[in-house]
Amino acid sequence: MQATVASYDAATRSGVLLLDDGTELTFPARAFDASGLRLLRLGQRLRVETDAAGEVVRVTFPTMA
């Protein structure tokens, strides 16, 4: 699925994403660390990977595999 960055804290490497239906989805530092990204900006579109429980495990750019 895809989402938009609503907030990102570079100190904690975690933040909040907005799904297209307006639902907020938080992501932990481990999901950011798994991405290989260096930073995020507000409004940026991301691809979101979740586990079976719905927890975010990885965020990447939509064009990354």
Coordinates of N, CA, C and O in Angstrom, one line a residue:
M1 N 0.8 -1.2 0.0 CA 0.0 0.0 0.0 C 0.9 1.2 0.0 O 2.1 1.1 0.3
Q2 N 0.3 2.4 -0.3 CA 1.0 3.6 -0.3 C 0.4 4.6 0.7 O -0.8 4.5 1.0
A3 N 1.3 5.5 1.2 CA 0.8 6.5 2.1 C 1.7 7.8 2.0 O 2.7 7.8 1.3
T4 N 1.3 8.8 2.6 CA 1.9 10.1 2.6 C 2.5 10.4 4.0 O 1.9 10.2 5.0
V5 N 3.7 10.9 4.0 CA 4.4 11.3 5.3 C 3.6 12.5 5.9 O 3.6 13.5 5.3
A6 N 3.1 12.3 7.1 CA 2.4 13.3 7.8 C 3.3 14.0 8.8 O 3.3 15.2 9.1
S7 N 4.2 13.2 9.5 CA 5.2 13.7 10.4 C 6.4 12.7 10.4 O 6.2 11.5 10.2
Y8 N 7.6 13.3 10.6 CA 8.8 12.4 10.8 C 9.7 13.1 11.7 O 10.0 14.3 11.6
D9 N 10.2 12.3 12.7 CA 11.2 12.9 13.7 C 12.5 12.2 13.4 O 12.7 11.0 13.6
A10 N 13.4 13.0 12.9 CA 14.8 12.5 12.5 C 15.5 12.0 13.8 O 16.3 11.1 13.6
A11 N 15.3 12.5 14.9 CA 16.0 12.1 16.1 C 15.6 10.7 16.5 O 16.4 9.9 17.0
T12 N 14.3 10.4 16.4 CA 13.8 9.0 16.8 C 13.7 8.1 15.6 O 13.4 6.9 15.7
R13 N 13.8 8.7 14.3 CA 13.6 7.9 13.1 C 12.3 7.2 13.0 O 12.1 6.2 12.4
S14 N 11.2 7.9 13.5 CA 9.9 7.3 13.5 C 8.9 8.4 13.0 O 9.3 9.6 13.0
G15 N 7.7 8.1 12.7 CA 6.7 9.1 12.3 C 5.4 8.6 12.1 O 5.0 7.4 12.5
V16 N 4.6 9.4 11.4 CA 3.2 9.1 11.1 C 2.9 9.2 9.6 O 3.4 10.2 9.0
L17 N 2.2 8.2 9.1 CA 1.8 8.2 7.7 C 0.3 8.4 7.6 O -0.4 8.0 8.5
L18 N -0.1 9.0 6.5 CA -1.6 9.1 6.2 C -1.9 8.2 5.0 O -1.3 8.4 3.9
L19 N -2.8 7.2 5.2 CA -3.2 6.4 4.1 C -4.2 7.2 3.3 O -4.7 8.3 3.7
D20 N -4.5 6.7 2.1 CA -5.3 7.5 1.2 C -6.7 7.7 1.7 O -7.4 8.6 1.3
D21 N -7.2 6.8 2.6 CA -8.5 7.0 3.2 C -8.5 7.9 4.4 O -9.5 8.1 5.1
G22 N -7.3 8.5 4.8 CA -7.2 9.4 5.9 C -6.8 8.8 7.2 O -6.6 9.5 8.2
T23 N -6.6 7.5 7.2 CA -6.2 6.7 8.4 C -4.8 7.0 8.7 O -3.9 7.0 7.8
E24 N -4.5 7.3 10.0 CA -3.1 7.6 10.4 C -2.4 6.2 10.8 O -3.1 5.4 11.4
L25 N -1.2 6.1 10.4 CA -0.5 4.8 10.6 C 0.9 5.2 11.1 O 1.7 5.9 10.4
T26 N 1.3 4.8 12.3 CA 2.6 5.2 12.8 C 3.6 4.1 12.4 O 3.3 3.0 12.1
F27 N 4.9 4.6 12.2 CA 5.9 3.6 11.9 C 7.1 3.8 12.9 O 7.4 5.0 13.2
P28 N 7.7 2.7 13.3 CA 8.8 2.8 14.3 C 10.1 3.0 13.6 O 10.2 2.8 12.4
A29 N 11.2 3.2 14.4 CA 12.5 3.4 13.8 C 13.0 2.2 13.1 O 13.6 2.3 12.0
R30 N 12.6 1.0 13.5 CA 13.1 -0.2 12.8 C 12.5 -0.3 11.4 O 13.2 -0.8 10.5
A31 N 11.3 0.2 11.1 CA 10.7 0.3 9.8 C 11.5 1.2 8.9 O 11.8 1.0 7.7
F32 N 11.9 2.4 9.5 CA 12.7 3.3 8.7 C 14.1 2.8 8.5 O 14.6 2.9 7.4
D33 N 14.7 2.2 9.5 CA 16.0 1.6 9.3 C 16.1 0.5 8.3 O 17.0 0.3 7.5
A34 N 15.0 -0.3 8.1 CA 14.9 -1.4 7.1 C 14.8 -0.8 5.7 O 15.0 -1.5 4.8
S35 N 14.5 0.5 5.6 CA 14.3 1.0 4.3 C 15.5 1.4 3.5 O 15.6 1.4 2.3
G36 N 16.6 1.7 4.3 CA 17.8 2.1 3.6 C 17.8 3.6 3.3 O 18.7 4.1 2.7
L37 N 16.7 4.3 3.6 CA 16.6 5.7 3.3 C 17.4 6.5 4.3 O 17.6 6.1 5.4
R38 N 17.7 7.8 4.0 CA 18.4 8.6 4.9 C 17.6 9.7 5.6 O 17.9 10.1 6.7
L39 N 16.5 10.1 4.9 CA 15.6 11.1 5.5 C 14.2 11.0 4.8 O 14.1 10.5 3.7
L40 N 13.3 11.6 5.4 CA 11.9 11.8 4.8 C 11.5 13.2 4.9 O 11.9 13.9 5.8
R41 N 10.6 13.6 4.0 CA 10.0 14.9 4.0 C 8.5 14.9 4.1 O 7.9 13.9 3.6
L42 N 7.9 15.8 4.8 CA 6.5 15.9 4.8 C 5.9 15.9 3.4 O 6.4 16.6 2.5
G43 N 4.8 15.2 3.3 CA 4.1 15.1 2.0 C 4.7 14.1 1.0 O 4.1 13.9 -0.1
Q44 N 5.8 13.5 1.4 CA 6.4 12.5 0.5 C 5.6 11.2 0.4 O 5.0 10.8 1.4
R45 N 5.5 10.6 -0.8 CA 4.7 9.4 -0.9 C 5.7 8.2 -0.7 O 6.8 8.2 -1.1
L46 N 5.2 7.2 0.1 CA 5.9 6.0 0.4 C 5.1 4.8 0.1 O 3.9 4.8 0.2
R47 N 5.9 3.7 -0.1 CA 5.2 2.4 -0.1 C 5.4 1.8 1.3 O 6.5 1.9 1.9
V48 N 4.4 1.2 1.8 CA 4.4 0.7 3.2 C 4.2 -0.8 3.2 O 3.3 -1.3 2.5
E49 N 5.1 -1.5 3.9 CA 5.0 -2.9 4.1 C 4.7 -3.2 5.5 O 5.3 -2.6 6.4
T50 N 3.7 -4.0 5.7 CA 3.2 -4.4 7.1 C 3.4 -5.9 7.3 O 3.4 -6.7 6.3
D51 N 3.4 -6.3 8.6 CA 3.4 -7.7 8.9 C 1.9 -8.2 9.1 O 1.0 -7.4 8.8
A52 N 1.7 -9.4 9.4 CA 0.4 -10.0 9.6 C -0.5 -9.3 10.6 O -1.7 -9.3 10.5
A53 N 0.2 -8.7 11.6 CA -0.5 -8.0 12.7 C -0.9 -6.5 12.3 O -1.5 -5.8 13.0
G54 N -0.4 -6.1 11.1 CA -0.6 -4.7 10.6 C 0.4 -3.7 11.0 O 0.3 -2.5 10.8
E55 N 1.5 -4.2 11.7 CA 2.6 -3.3 12.1 C 3.4 -2.9 10.9 O 3.7 -3.8 10.1
V56 N 3.8 -1.7 10.8 CA 4.7 -1.3 9.7 C 6.1 -1.9 9.9 O 6.7 -1.7 11.0
V57 N 6.6 -2.6 8.9 CA 7.9 -3.2 9.0 C 9.0 -2.5 8.1 O 10.2 -2.7 8.3
R58 N 8.5 -1.8 7.1 CA 9.4 -1.2 6.1 C 8.6 -0.1 5.4 O 7.5 -0.2 5.0
V59 N 9.3 1.1 5.1 CA 8.8 2.1 4.3 C 9.8 2.4 3.2 O 11.0 2.5 3.5
T60 N 9.4 2.5 2.0 CA 10.3 2.8 0.9 C 9.7 3.8 -0.1 O 8.5 4.0 0.0
F61 N 10.5 4.2 -1.0 CA 9.9 5.0 -2.1 C 9.1 4.1 -3.0 O 9.5 2.9 -3.2
P62 N 8.0 4.5 -3.6 CA 7.2 3.6 -4.5 C 8.0 3.0 -5.6 O 7.6 1.9 -6.1
T63 N 9.1 3.6 -6.0 CA 9.8 3.1 -7.2 C 10.9 2.1 -6.7 O 11.5 1.5 -7.6
M64 N 11.1 1.9 -5.4 CA 12.1 1.0 -4.9 C 11.5 -0.4 -4.8 O 10.4 -0.6 -4.4
A65 N 12.3 -1.4 -5.0 CA 11.9 -2.8 -4.9 C 12.1 -3.3 -3.5 O 12.8 -2.8 -2.8

